[in-house]
PDB file of C-alpha atoms in Angstrom:
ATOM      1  CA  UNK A 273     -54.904  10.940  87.921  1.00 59.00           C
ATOM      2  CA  UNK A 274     -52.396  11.239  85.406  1.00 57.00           C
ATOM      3  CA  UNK A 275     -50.022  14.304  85.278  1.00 62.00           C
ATOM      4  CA  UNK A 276     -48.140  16.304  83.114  1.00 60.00           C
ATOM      5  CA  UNK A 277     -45.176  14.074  82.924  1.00 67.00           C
ATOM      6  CA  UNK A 278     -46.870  10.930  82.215  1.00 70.00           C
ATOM      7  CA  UNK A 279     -48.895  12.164  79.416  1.00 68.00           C
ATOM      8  CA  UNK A 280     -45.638  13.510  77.676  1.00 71.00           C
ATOM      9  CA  UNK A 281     -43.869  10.444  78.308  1.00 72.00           C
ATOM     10  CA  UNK A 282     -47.123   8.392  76.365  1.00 70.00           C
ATOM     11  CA  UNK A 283     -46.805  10.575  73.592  1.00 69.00           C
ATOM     12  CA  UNK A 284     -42.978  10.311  73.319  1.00 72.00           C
ATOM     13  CA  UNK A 285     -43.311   6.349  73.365  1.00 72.00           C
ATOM     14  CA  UNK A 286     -46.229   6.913  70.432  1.00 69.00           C
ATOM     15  CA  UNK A 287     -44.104   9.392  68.777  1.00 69.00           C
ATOM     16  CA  UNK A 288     -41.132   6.568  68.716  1.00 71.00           C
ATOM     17  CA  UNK A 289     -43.671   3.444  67.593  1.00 66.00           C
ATOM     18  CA  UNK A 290     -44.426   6.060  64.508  1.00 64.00           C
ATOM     19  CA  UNK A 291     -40.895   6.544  63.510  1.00 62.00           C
ATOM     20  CA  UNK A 292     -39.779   2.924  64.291  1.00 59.00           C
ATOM     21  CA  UNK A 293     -43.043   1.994  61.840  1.00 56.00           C
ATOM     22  CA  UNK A 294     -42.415   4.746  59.187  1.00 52.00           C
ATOM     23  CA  UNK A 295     -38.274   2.960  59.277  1.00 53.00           C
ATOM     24  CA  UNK A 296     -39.596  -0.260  58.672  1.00 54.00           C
ATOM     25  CA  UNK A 297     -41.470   0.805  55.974  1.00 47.00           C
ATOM     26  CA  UNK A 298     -39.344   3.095  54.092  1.00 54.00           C
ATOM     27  CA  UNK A 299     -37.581   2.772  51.216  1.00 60.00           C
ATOM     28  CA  UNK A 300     -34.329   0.484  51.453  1.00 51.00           C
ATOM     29  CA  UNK A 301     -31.002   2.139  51.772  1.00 57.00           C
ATOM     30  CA  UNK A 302     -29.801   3.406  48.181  1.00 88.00           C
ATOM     31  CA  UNK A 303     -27.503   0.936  46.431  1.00 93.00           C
ATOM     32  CA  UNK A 304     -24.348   2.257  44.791  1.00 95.00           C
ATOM     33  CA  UNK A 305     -26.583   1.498  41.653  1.00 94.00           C
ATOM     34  CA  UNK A 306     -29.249   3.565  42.076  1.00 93.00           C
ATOM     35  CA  UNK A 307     -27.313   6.523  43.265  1.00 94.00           C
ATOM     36  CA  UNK A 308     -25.290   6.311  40.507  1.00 95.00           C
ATOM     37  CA  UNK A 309     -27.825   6.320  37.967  1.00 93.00           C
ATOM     38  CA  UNK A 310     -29.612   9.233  39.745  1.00 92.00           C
ATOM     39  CA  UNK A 311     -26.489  10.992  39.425  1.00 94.00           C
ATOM     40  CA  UNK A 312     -26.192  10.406  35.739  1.00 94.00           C
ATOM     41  CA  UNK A 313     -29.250  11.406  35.095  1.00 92.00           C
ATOM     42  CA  UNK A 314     -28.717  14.722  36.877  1.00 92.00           C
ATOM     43  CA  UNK A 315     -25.380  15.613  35.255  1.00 94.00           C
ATOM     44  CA  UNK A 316     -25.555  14.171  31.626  1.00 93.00           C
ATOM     45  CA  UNK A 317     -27.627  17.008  30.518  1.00 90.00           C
ATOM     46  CA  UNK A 318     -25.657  19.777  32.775  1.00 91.00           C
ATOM     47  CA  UNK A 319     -23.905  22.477  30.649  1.00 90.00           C
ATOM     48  CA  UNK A 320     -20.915  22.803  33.434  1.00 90.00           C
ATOM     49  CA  UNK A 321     -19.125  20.291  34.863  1.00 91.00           C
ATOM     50  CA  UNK A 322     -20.244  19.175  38.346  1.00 93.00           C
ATOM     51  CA  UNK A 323     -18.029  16.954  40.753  1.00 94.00           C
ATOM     52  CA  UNK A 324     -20.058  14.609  43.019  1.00 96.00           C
ATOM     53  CA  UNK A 325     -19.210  12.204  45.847  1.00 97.00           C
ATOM     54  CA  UNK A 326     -21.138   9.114  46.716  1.00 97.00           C
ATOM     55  CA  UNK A 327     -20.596   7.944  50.084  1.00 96.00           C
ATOM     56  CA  UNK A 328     -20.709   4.241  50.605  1.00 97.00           C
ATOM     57  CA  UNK A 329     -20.535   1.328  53.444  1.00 96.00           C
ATOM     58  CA  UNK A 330     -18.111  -1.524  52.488  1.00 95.00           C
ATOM     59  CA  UNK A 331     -21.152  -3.317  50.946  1.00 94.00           C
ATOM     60  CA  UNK A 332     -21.981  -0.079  48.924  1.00 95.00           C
ATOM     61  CA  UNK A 333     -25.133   1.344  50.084  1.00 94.00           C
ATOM     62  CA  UNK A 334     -24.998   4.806  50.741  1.00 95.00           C
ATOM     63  CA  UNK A 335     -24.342   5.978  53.781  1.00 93.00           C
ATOM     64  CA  UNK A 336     -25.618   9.409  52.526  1.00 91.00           C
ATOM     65  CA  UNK A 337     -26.841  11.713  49.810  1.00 91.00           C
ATOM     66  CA  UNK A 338     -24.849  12.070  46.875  1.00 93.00           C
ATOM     67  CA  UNK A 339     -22.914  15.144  47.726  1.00 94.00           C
ATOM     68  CA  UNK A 340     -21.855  18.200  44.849  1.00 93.00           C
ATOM     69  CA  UNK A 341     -18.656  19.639  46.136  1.00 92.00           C
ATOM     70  CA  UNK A 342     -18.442  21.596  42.976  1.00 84.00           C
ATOM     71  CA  UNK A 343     -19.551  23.294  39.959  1.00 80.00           C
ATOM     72  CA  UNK A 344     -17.142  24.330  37.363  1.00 76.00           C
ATOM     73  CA  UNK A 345     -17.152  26.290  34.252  1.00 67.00           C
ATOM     74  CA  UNK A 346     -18.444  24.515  31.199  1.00 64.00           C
ATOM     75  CA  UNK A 347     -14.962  23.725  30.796  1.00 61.00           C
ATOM     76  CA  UNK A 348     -13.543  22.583  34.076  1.00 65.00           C
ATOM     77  CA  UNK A 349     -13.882  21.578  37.468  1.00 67.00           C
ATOM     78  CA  UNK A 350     -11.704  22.456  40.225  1.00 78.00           C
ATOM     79  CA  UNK A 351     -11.878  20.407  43.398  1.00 89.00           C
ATOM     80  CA  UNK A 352      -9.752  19.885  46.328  1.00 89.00           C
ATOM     81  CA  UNK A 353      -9.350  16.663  47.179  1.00 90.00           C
ATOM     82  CA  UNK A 354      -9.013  17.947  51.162  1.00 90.00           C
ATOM     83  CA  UNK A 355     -12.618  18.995  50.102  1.00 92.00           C
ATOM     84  CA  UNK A 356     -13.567  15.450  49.086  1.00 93.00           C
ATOM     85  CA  UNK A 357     -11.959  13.914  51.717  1.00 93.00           C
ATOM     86  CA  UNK A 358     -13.691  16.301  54.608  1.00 92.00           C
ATOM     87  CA  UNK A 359     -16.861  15.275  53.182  1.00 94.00           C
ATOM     88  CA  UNK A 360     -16.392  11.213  52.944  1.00 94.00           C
ATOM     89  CA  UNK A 361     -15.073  11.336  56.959  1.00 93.00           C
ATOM     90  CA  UNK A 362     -18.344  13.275  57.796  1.00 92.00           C
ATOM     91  CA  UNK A 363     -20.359  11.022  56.141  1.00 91.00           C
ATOM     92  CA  UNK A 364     -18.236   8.055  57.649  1.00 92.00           C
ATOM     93  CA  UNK A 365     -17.794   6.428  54.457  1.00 95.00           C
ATOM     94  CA  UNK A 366     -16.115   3.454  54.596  1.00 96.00           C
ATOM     95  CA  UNK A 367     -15.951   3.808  50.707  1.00 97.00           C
ATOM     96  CA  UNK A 368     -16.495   6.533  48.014  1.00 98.00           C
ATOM     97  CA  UNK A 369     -17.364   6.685  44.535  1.00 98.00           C
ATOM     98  CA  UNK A 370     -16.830  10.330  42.714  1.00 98.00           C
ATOM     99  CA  UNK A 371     -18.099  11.107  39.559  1.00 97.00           C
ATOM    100  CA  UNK A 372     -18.508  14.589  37.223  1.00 96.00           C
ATOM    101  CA  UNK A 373     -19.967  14.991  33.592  1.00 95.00           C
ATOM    102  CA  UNK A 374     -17.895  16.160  30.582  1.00 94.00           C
ATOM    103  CA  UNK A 375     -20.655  18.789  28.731  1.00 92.00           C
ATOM    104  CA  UNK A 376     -18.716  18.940  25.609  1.00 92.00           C
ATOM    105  CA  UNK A 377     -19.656  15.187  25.522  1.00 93.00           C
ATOM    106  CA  UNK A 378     -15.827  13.710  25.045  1.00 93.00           C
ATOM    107  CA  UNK A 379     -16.454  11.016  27.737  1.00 93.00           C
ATOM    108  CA  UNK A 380     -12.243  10.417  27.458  1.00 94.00           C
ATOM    109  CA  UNK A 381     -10.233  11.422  30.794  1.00 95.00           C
ATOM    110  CA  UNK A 382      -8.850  15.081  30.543  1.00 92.00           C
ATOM    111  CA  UNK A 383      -4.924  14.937  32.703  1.00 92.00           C
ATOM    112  CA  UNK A 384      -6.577  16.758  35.150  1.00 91.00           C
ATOM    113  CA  UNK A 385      -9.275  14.525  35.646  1.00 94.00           C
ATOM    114  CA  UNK A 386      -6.142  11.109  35.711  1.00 95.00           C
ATOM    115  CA  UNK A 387      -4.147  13.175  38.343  1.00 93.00           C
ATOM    116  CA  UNK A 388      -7.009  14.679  40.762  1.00 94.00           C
ATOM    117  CA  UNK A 389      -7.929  10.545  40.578  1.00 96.00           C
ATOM    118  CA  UNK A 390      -4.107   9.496  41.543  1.00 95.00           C
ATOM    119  CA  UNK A 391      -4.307  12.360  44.735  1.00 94.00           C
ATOM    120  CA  UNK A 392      -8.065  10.984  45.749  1.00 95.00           C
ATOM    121  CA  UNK A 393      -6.058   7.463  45.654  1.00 96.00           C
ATOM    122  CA  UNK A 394      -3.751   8.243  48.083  1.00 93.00           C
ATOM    123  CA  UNK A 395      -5.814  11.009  50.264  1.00 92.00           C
ATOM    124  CA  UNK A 396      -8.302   8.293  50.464  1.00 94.00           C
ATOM    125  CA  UNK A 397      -5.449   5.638  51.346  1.00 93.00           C
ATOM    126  CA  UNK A 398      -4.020   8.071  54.202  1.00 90.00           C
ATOM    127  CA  UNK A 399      -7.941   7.837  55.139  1.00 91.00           C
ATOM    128  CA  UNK A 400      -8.161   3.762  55.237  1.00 92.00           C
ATOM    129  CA  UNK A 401     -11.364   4.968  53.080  1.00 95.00           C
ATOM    130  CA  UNK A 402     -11.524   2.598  49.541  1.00 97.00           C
ATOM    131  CA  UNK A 403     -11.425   5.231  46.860  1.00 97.00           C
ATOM    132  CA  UNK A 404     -14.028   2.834  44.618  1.00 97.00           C
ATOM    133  CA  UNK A 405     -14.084   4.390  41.267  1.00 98.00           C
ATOM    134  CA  UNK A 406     -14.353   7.513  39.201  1.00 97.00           C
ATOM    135  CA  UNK A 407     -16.864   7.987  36.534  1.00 97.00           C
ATOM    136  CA  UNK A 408     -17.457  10.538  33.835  1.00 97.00           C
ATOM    137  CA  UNK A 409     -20.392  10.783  32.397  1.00 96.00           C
ATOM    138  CA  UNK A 410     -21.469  12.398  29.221  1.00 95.00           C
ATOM    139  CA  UNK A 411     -25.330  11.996  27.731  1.00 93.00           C
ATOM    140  CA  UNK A 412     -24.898   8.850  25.964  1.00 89.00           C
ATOM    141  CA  UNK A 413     -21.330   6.666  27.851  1.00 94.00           C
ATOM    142  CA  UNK A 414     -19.903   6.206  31.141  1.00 95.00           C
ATOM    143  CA  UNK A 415     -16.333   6.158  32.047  1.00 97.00           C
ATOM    144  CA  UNK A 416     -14.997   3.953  34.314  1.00 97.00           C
ATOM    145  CA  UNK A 417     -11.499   5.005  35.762  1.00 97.00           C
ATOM    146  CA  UNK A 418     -11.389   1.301  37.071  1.00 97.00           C
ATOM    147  CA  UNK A 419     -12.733  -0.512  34.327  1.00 96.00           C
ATOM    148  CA  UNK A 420     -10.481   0.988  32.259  1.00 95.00           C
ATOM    149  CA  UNK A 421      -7.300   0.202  34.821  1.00 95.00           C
ATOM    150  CA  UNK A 422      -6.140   3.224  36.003  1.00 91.00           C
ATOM    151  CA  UNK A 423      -6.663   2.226  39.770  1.00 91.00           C
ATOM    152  CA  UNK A 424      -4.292  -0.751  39.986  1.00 82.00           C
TER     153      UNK A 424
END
């Protein structure tokens, strides 16, 4: 007859077929997109300013859930980039997007934000990790550190 071991290595195989079947039919990996619009949704109406990484393969889908590394005041946010950095290698991101929300709604670049983007730029460089962009968002805009020409 059958013993222990052969009935717990039927249901293993079964419990494998389910998970193989329940990949197949899950949702596609996030795009860069959708994450990012998730993400804007979730901060424009925040009253402090959040900091969040996106993790991303080189043909940006994410290779993980967007990721807050902080929360400021209403004012500011303080990150490290070590912090940002630390997270994007445990994710294995091959590329990262970062983006925070401005609550007083000026969706302009503060100096802080321009020079925590110049020392994710070359943390992420020392990484061989593409530093993709850096958006703020505010309720009604989107800035776009690249668009704009301050990655070049």
């Amino acid at each position: 007859g059958m013993g222990l071991g052969d009935v717990q290595i039927i249901t293993l195989l079964a419990a494998l077929e389910l998970g193989r079947r329940r990949e197949l039919r899950s949702d596609p990996i996030r795009t860069l997109e959708e994450a990012l619009d998730e993400v804007s949704r979730n901060l424009a109406t925040s009253s402090r300013e959040t900091f969040v990484l996106i993790p991303l393969d080189l043909r940006d889908r994410c290779v993980g859930d967007p990721i807050t590394l902080s929360k400021g005041s209403r004012y500011q946010v303080v990150v490290d980039p070590k912090d940002v950095l630390h997270a994007a290698v445990s994710c294995r991101a091959a590329r990262i997007v970062v983006v925070h929300n401005h609550p007083s709604q000026e969706c302009e670049p503060s100096p802080q934000d321009v020079l925590l983007t110049k020392q994710l730029m070359e943390a992420c460089a020392w990484a061989d990790i593409q530093f993709h962009d850096h958006y703020i968002i505010t309720r009604g805009a989107r800035f776009s550190f690249r668009e704009k020409g301050f990655l070049s």
